[in-house]
mmCIF file of C-alpha atoms in Angstrom:
data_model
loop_
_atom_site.group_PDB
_atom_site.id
_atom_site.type_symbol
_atom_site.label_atom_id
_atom_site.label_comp_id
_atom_site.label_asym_id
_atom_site.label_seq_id
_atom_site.Cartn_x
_atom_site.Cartn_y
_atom_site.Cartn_z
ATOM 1 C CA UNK A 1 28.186 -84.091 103.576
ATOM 2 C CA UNK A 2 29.931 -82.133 100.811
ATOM 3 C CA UNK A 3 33.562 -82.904 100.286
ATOM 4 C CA UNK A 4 35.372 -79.302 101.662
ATOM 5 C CA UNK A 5 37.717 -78.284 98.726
ATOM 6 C CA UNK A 6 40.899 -78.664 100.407
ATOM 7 C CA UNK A 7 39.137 -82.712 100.106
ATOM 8 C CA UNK A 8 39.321 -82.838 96.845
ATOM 9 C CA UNK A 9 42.280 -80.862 96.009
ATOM 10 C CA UNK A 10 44.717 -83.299 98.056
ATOM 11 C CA UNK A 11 42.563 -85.937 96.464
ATOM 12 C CA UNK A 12 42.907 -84.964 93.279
ATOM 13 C CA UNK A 13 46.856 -84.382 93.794
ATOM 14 C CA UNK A 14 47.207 -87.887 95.743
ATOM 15 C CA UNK A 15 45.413 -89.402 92.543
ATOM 16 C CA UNK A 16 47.926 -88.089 89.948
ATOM 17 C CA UNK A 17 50.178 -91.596 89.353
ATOM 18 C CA UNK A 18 53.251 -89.702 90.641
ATOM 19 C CA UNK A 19 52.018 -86.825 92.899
ATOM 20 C CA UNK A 20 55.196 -85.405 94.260
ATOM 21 C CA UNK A 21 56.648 -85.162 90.848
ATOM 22 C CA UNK A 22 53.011 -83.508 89.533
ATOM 23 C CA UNK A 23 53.464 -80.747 92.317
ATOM 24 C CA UNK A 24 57.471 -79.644 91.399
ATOM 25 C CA UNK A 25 56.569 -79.725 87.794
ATOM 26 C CA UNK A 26 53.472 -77.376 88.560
ATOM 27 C CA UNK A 27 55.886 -75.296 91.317
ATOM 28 C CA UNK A 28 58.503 -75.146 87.940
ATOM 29 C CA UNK A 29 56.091 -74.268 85.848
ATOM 30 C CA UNK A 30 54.922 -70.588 88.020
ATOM 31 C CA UNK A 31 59.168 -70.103 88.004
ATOM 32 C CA UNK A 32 58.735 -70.228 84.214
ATOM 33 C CA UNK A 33 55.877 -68.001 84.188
ATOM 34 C CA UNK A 34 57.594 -65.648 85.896
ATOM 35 C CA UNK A 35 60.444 -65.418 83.770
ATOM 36 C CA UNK A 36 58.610 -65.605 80.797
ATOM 37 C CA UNK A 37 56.290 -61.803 81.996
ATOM 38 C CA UNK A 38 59.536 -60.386 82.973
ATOM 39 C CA UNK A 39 61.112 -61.412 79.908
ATOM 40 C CA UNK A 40 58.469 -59.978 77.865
ATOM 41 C CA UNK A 41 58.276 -56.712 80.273
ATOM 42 C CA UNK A 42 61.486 -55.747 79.466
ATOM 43 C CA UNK A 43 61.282 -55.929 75.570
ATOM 44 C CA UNK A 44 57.806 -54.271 75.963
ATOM 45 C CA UNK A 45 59.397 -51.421 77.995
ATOM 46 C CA UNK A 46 57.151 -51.861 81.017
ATOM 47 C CA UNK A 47 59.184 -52.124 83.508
ATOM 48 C CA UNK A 48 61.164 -48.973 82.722
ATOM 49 C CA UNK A 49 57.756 -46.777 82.408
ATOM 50 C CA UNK A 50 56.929 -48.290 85.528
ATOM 51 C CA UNK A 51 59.779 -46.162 87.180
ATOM 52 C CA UNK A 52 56.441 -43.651 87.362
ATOM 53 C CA UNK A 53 53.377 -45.850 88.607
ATOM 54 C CA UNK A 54 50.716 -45.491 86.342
ATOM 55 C CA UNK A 55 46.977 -46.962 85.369
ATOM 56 C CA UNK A 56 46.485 -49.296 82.566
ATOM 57 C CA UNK A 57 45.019 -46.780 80.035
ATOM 58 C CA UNK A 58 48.531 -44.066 80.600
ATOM 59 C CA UNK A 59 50.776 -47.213 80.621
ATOM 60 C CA UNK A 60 48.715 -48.470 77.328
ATOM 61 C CA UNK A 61 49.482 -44.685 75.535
ATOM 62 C CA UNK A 62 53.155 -44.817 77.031
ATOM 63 C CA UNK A 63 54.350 -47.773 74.955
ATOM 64 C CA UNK A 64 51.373 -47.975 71.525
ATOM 65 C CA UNK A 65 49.507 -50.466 72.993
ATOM 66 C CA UNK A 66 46.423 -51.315 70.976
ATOM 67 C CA UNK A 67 45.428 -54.674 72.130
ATOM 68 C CA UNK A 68 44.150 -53.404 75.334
ATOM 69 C CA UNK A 69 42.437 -56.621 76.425
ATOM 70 C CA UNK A 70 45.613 -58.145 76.441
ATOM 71 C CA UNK A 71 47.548 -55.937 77.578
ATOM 72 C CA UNK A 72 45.021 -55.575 80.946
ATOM 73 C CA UNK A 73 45.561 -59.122 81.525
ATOM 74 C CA UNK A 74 49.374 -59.216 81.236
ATOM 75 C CA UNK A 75 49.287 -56.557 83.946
ATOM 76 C CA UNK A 76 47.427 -58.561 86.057
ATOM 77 C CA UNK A 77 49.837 -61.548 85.567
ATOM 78 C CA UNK A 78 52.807 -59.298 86.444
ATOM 79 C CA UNK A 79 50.914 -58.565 89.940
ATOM 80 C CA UNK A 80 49.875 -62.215 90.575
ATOM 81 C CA UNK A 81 53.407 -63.350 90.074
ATOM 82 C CA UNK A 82 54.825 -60.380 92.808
ATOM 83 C CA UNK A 83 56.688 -57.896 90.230
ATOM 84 C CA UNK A 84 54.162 -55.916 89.744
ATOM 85 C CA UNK A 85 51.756 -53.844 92.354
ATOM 86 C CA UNK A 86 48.087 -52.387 92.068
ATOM 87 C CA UNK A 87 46.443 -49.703 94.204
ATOM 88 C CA UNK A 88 42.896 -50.009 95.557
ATOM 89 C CA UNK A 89 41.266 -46.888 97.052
ATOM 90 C CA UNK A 90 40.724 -47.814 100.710
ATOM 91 C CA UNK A 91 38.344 -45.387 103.172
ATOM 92 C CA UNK A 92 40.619 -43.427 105.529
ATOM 93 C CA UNK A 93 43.522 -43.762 103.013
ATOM 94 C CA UNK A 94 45.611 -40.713 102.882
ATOM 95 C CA UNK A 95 44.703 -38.347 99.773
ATOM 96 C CA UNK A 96 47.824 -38.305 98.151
ATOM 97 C CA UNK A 97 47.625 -42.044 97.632
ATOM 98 C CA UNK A 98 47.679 -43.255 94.525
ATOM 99 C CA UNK A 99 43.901 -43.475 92.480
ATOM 100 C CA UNK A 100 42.737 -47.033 92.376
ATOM 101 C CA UNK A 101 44.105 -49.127 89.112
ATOM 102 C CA UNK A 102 47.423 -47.156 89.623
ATOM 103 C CA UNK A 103 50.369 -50.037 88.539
ATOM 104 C CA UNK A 104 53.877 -49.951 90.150
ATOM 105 C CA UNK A 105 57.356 -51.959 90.521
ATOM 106 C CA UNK A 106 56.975 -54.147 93.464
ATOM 107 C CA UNK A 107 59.179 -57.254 92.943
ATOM 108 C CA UNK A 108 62.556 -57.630 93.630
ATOM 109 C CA UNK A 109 64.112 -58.719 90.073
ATOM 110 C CA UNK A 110 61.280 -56.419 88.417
ATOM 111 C CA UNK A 111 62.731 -53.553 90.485
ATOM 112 C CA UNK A 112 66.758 -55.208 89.875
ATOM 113 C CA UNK A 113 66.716 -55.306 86.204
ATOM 114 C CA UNK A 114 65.850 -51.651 86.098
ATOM 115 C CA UNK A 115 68.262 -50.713 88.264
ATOM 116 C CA UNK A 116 71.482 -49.515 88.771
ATOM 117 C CA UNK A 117 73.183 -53.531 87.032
ATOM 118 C CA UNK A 118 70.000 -53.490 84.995
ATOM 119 C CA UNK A 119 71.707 -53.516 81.398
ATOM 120 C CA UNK A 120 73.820 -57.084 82.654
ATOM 121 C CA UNK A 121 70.654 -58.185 83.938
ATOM 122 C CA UNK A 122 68.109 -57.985 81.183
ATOM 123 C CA UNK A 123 71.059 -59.558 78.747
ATOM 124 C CA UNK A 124 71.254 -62.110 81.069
ATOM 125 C CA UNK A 125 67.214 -62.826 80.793
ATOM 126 C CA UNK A 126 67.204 -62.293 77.527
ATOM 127 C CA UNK A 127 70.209 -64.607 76.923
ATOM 128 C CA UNK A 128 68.094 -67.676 78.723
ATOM 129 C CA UNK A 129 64.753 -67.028 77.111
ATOM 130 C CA UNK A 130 65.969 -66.490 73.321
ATOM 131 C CA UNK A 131 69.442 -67.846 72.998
ATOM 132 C CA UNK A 132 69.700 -70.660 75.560
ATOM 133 C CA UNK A 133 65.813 -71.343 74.730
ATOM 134 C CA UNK A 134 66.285 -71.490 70.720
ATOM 135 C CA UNK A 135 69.465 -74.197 71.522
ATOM 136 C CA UNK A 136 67.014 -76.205 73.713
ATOM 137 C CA UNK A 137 64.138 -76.258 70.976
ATOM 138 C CA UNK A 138 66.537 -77.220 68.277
ATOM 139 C CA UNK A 139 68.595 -80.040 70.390
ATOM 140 C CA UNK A 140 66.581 -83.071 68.876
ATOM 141 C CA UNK A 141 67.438 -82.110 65.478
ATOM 142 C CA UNK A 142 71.127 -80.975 66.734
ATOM 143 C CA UNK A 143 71.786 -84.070 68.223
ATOM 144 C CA UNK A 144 70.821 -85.940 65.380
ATOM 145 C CA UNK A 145 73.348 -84.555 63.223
ATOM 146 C CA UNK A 146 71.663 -81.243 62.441
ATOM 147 C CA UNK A 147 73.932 -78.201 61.647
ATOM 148 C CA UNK A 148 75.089 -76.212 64.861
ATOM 149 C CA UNK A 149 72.912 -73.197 65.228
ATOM 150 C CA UNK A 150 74.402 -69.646 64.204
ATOM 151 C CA UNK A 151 73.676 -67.581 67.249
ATOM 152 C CA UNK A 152 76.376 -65.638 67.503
ATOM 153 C CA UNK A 153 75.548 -62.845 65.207
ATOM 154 C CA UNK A 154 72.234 -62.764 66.542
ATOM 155 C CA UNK A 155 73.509 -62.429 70.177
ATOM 156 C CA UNK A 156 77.032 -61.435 70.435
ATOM 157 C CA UNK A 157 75.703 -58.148 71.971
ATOM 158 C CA UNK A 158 73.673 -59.842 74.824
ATOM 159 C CA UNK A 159 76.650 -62.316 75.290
ATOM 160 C CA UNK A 160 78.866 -59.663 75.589
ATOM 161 C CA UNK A 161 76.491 -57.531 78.174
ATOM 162 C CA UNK A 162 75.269 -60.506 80.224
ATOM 163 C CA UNK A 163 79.048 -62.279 80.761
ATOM 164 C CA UNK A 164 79.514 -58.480 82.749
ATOM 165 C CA UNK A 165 77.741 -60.443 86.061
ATOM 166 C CA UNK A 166 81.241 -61.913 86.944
ATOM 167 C CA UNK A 167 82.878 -58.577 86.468
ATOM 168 C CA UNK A 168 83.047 -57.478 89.519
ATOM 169 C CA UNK A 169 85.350 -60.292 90.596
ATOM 170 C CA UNK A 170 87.230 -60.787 87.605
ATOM 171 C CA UNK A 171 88.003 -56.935 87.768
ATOM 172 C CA UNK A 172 89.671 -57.481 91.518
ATOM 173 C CA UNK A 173 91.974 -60.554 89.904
ATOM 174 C CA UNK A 174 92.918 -58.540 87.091
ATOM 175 C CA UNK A 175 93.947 -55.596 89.243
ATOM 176 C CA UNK A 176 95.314 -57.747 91.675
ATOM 177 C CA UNK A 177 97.494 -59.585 88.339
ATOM 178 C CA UNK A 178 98.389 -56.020 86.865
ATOM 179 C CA UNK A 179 99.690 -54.665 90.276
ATOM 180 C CA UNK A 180 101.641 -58.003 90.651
ATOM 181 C CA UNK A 181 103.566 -57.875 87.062
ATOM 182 C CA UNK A 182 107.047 -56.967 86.518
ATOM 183 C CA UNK A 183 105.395 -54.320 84.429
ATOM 184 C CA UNK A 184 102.553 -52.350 83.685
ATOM 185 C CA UNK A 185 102.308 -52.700 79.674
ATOM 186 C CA UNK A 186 98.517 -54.719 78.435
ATOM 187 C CA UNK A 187 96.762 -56.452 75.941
ATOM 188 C CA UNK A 188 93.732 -57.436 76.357
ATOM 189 C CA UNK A 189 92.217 -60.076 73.731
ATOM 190 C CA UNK A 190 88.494 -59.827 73.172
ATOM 191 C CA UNK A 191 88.456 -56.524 74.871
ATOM 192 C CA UNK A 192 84.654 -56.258 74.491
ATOM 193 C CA UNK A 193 83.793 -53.245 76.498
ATOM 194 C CA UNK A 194 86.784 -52.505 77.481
ATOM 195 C CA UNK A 195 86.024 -52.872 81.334
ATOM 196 C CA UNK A 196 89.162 -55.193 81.800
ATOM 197 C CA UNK A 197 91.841 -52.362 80.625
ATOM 198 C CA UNK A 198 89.980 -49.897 82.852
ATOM 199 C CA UNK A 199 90.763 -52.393 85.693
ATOM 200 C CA UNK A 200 94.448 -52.781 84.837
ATOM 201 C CA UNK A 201 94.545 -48.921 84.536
ATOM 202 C CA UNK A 202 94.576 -49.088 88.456
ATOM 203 C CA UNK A 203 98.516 -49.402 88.281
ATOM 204 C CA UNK A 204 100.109 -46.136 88.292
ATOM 205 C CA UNK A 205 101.478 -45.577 84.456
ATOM 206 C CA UNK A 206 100.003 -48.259 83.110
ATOM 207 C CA UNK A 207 99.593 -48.482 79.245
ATOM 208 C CA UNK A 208 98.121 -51.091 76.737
ATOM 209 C CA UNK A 209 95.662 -52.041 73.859
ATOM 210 C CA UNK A 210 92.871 -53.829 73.415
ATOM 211 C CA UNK A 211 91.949 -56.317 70.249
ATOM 212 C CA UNK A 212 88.507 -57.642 69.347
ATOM 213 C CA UNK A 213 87.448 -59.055 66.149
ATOM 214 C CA UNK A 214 84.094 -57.336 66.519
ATOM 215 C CA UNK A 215 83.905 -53.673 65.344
ATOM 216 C CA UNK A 216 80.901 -52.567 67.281
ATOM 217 C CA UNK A 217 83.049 -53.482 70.691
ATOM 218 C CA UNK A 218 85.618 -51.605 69.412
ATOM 219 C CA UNK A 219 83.544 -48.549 68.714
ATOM 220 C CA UNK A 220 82.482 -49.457 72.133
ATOM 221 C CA UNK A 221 85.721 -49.414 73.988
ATOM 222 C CA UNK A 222 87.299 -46.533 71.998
ATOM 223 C CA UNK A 223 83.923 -44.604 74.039
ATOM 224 C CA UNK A 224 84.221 -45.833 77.241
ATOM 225 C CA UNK A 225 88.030 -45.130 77.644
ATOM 226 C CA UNK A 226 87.076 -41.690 76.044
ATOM 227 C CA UNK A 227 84.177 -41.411 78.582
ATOM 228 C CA UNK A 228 87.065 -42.783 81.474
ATOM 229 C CA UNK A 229 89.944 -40.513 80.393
ATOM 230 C CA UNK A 230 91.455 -43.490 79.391
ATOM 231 C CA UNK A 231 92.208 -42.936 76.124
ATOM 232 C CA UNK A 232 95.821 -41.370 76.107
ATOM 233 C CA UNK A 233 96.916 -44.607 78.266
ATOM 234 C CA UNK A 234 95.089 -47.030 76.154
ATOM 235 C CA UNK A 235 94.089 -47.951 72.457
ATOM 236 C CA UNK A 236 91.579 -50.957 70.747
ATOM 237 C CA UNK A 237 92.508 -52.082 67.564
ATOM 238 C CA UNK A 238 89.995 -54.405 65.671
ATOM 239 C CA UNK A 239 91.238 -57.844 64.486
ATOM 240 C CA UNK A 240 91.872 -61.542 65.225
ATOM 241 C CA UNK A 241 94.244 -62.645 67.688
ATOM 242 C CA UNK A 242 95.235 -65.402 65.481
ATOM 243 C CA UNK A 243 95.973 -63.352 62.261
ATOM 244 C CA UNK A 244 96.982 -59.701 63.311
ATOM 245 C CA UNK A 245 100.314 -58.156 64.084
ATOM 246 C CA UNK A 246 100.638 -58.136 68.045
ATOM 247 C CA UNK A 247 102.829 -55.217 69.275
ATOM 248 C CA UNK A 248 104.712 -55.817 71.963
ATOM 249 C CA UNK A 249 106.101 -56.757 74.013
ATOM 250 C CA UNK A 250 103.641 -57.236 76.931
ATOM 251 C CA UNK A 251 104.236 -57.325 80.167
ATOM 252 C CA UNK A 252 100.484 -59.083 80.800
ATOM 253 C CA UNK A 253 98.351 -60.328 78.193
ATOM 254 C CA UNK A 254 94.647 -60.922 78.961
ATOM 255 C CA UNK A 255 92.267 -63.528 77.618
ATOM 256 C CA UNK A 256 89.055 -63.341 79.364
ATOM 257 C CA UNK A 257 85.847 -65.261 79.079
ATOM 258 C CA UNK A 258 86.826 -66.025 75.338
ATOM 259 C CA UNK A 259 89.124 -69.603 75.328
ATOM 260 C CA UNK A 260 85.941 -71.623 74.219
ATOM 261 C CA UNK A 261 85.537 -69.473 71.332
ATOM 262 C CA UNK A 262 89.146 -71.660 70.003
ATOM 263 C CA UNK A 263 88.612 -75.128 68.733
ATOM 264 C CA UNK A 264 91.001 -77.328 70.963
ATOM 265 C CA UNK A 265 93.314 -78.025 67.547
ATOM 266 C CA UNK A 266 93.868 -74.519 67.968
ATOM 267 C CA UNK A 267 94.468 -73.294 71.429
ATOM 268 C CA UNK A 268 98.341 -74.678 71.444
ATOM 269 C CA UNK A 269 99.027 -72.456 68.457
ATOM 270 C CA UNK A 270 97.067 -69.456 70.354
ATOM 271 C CA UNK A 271 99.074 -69.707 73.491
ATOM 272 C CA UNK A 272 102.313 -69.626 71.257
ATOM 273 C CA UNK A 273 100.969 -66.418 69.652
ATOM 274 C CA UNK A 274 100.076 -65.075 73.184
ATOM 275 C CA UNK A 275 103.684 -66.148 74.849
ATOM 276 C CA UNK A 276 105.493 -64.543 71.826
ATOM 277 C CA UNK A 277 103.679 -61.317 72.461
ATOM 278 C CA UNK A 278 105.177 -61.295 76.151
ATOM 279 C CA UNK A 279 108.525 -59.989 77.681
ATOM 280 C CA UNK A 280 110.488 -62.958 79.281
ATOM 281 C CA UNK A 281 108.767 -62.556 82.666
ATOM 282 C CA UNK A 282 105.435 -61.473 81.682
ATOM 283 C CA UNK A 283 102.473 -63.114 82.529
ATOM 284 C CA UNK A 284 99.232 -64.526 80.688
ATOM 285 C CA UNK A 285 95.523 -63.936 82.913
ATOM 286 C CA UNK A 286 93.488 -66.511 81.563
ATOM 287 C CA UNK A 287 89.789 -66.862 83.001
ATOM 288 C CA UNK A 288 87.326 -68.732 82.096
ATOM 289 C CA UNK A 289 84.157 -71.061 83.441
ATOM 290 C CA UNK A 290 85.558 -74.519 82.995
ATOM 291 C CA UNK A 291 83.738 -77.579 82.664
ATOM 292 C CA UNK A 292 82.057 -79.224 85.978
ATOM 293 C CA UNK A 293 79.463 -81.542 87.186
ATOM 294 C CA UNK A 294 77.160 -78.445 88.234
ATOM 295 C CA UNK A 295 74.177 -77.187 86.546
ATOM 296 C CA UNK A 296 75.546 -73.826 85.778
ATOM 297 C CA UNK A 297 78.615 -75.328 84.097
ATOM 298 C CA UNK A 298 77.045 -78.118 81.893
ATOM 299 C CA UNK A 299 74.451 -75.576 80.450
ATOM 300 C CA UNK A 300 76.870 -73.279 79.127
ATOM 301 C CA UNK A 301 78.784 -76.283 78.051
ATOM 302 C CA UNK A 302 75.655 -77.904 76.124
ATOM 303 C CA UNK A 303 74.858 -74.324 74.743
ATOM 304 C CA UNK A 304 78.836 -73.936 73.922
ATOM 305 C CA UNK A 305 78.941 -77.031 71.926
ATOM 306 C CA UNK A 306 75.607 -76.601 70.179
ATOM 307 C CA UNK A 307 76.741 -73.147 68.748
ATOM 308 C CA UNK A 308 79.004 -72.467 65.343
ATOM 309 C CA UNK A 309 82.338 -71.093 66.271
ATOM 310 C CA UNK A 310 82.069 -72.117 69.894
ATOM 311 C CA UNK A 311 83.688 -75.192 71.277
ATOM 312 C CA UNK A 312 82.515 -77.130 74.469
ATOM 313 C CA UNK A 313 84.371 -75.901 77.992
ATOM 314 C CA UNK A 314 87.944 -77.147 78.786
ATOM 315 C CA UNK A 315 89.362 -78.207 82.398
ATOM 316 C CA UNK A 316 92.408 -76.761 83.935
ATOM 317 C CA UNK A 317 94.409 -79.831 83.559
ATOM 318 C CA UNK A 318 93.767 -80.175 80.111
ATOM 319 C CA UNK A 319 95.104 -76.065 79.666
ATOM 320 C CA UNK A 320 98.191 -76.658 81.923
ATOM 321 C CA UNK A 321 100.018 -79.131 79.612
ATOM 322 C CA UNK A 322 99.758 -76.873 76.345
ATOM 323 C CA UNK A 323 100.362 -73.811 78.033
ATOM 324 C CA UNK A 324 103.628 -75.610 79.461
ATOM 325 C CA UNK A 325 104.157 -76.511 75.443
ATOM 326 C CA UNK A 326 103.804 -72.826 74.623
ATOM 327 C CA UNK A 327 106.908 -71.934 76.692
ATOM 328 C CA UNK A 328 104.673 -71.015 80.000
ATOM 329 C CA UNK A 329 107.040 -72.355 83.095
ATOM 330 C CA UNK A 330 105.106 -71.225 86.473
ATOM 331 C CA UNK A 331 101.201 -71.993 86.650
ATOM 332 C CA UNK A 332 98.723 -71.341 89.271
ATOM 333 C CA UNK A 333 94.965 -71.418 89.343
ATOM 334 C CA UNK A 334 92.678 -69.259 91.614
ATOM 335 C CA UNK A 335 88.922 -70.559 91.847
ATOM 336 C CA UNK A 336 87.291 -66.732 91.526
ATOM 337 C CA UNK A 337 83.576 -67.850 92.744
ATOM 338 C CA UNK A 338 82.829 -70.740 95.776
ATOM 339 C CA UNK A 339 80.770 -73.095 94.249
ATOM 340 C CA UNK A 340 81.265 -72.808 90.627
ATOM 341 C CA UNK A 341 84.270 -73.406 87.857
ATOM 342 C CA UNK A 342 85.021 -69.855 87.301
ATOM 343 C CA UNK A 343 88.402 -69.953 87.350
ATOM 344 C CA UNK A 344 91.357 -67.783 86.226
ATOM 345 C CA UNK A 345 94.904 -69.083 85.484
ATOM 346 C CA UNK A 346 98.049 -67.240 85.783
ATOM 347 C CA UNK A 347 100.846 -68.836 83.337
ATOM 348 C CA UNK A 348 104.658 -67.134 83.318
#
């Protein structure tokens, strides 16, 4: 009799020389699929037009699609791997349904990264497949002795966006430091955004600036506290920490998600820089993912210290001795997320 195919499936699996190994590798590879439509749907603008379900050929108008072949088969990928949805006319169906061929949202991260944290999201996917991916593909040569890459320009933006998924609880600490200060005066280093001042801005009367070396995140901040009605409490100048005039004092001095971008020569000088720009008393909010045996961790650490002007992650222990060098007397460290080294230290 005929072998049934579920017969020769598990005995073509059970014949592979390592079979459980051949089955996670194939299970890995449909994760990687995935990422790689969703990755693609994003830059093609599909998910977005996909707010309003619609057939191949509107979809194909929507975003200058020629290649229609294609494009008809990436569609179908995007259903078989659960983000995306098509309608089939069924007898009895209700007439407003939608006409058969009609493509919608359906998954959960398809439906996530348009939503309302899509912007942090898609950096986040976009940081993994292009950045993080372009590290991996050039590690042989890297590790060889091959220049570090310079990603930085390339990606600062998408850094910058992406490094916004830990804002939520970074936000609470940094409230939860301003409120606690003798005073309410701020600097934030590396302001980026300019998210972190609009946290400390939660203390009645509370003033500051914000410095960043980059001069599209300053343009950036100087909007957003415009858009918060921020701006008469709160200025961004652009320059480097380690050459431009600080005023101050301070009464708290932020350095957020931004240590690593210091060779470790140069972090005791920083954190004399940063406890000269305090009042005796203030306090210096220091957070930072910080190296650890979990996966998380050691990628950012391999992609840290495979990238020009970025240095591979520090420990707390190795911080608290120079920041006791730099004049720093009381030091405590909160652990800001269960399960990973996301931590933020509070130096006096």
């Amino acid at each position: 009799m005929p072998s049934s195919k579920w017969s020769r499936t598990l005995r073509a699996a059970f014949g592979q020389p390592d079979p459980a190994a051949h089955a996670l590798l194939l299970r890995d590879s449909q994760q990687l699929t995935r990422t790689h439509f969703l990755s693609a749907a994003v830059q093609l603008g599909l998910l977005e037009a996909l707010k309003s379900p619609a057939p191949c050929a509107e979809l194909a108008e929507r975003l200058d699609i020629t290649r229609t072949e294609q494009f008809r088969i990436f569609l179908e990928l995007g259903v078989s791997v659960g983000e995306l949805s098509v309608s089939s006319r069924v007898s009895g169906t209700a007439a407003d349904s939608p006409a058969p061929g009609t493509y919608a949202l359906k998954g959960k991260r398809a439906r996530a990264l348009v939503g309302r944290n899509g912007s942090v999201l898609r950096a986040l996917l976009e940081e993994q497949t292009a950045y993080h991916a372009t590290v991996y593909r050039e590690l042989p040569e890297t590790l060889r002795g091959g220049e570090l890459g310079d990603h930085l320009p390339r990606y600062a933006g998408v850094i910058a966006e992406s490094s916004r998924i830990a804002e939520g609880v970074i936000s609470g600490y940094v409230r939860e430091a301003v409120s606690e200060a003798a005073g309410g005066h701020v600097l934030d280093v590396g302001c980026g955004s300019g998210v972190y001042l609009r946290a400390a801005s939660a203390r009645p009367g509370s003033t500051g600036t914000g410095l960043d070396v980059q001069p599209a995140a300053v343009e950036l901040a100087e909007r957003n506290l415009r858009g918060w009605s921020l701006h008469d409490r709160f200025g961004v100048r652009q320059g480097d920490v380690r050459e431009a005039e600080l005023d101050g004092p301070y009464d708290v001095v932020l350095l957020l998600n931004n240590i690593y971008y210091f060779a470790p020569e140069e972090r005791p000088a920083l954190l004399r820089t940063l406890r000269g720009a305090l009042r005796e008393g203030g306090t210096l909010v220091l957070v930072s993912m910080f190296h650890a045996s979990n996966p998380t961790a050691l990628n950012l650490d391999l992609i840290l210290a495979c990238t020009r002007g970025c240095y591979a992650l520090t420990t707390p222990g190795q911080l608290a001795p120079e920041l006791r060098e730099a004049g720093f007397r009381r030091i405590r460290t909160d652990q800001l997320v269960a399960g990973q080294s996301l931590y933020a230290i509070r130096a006096e």
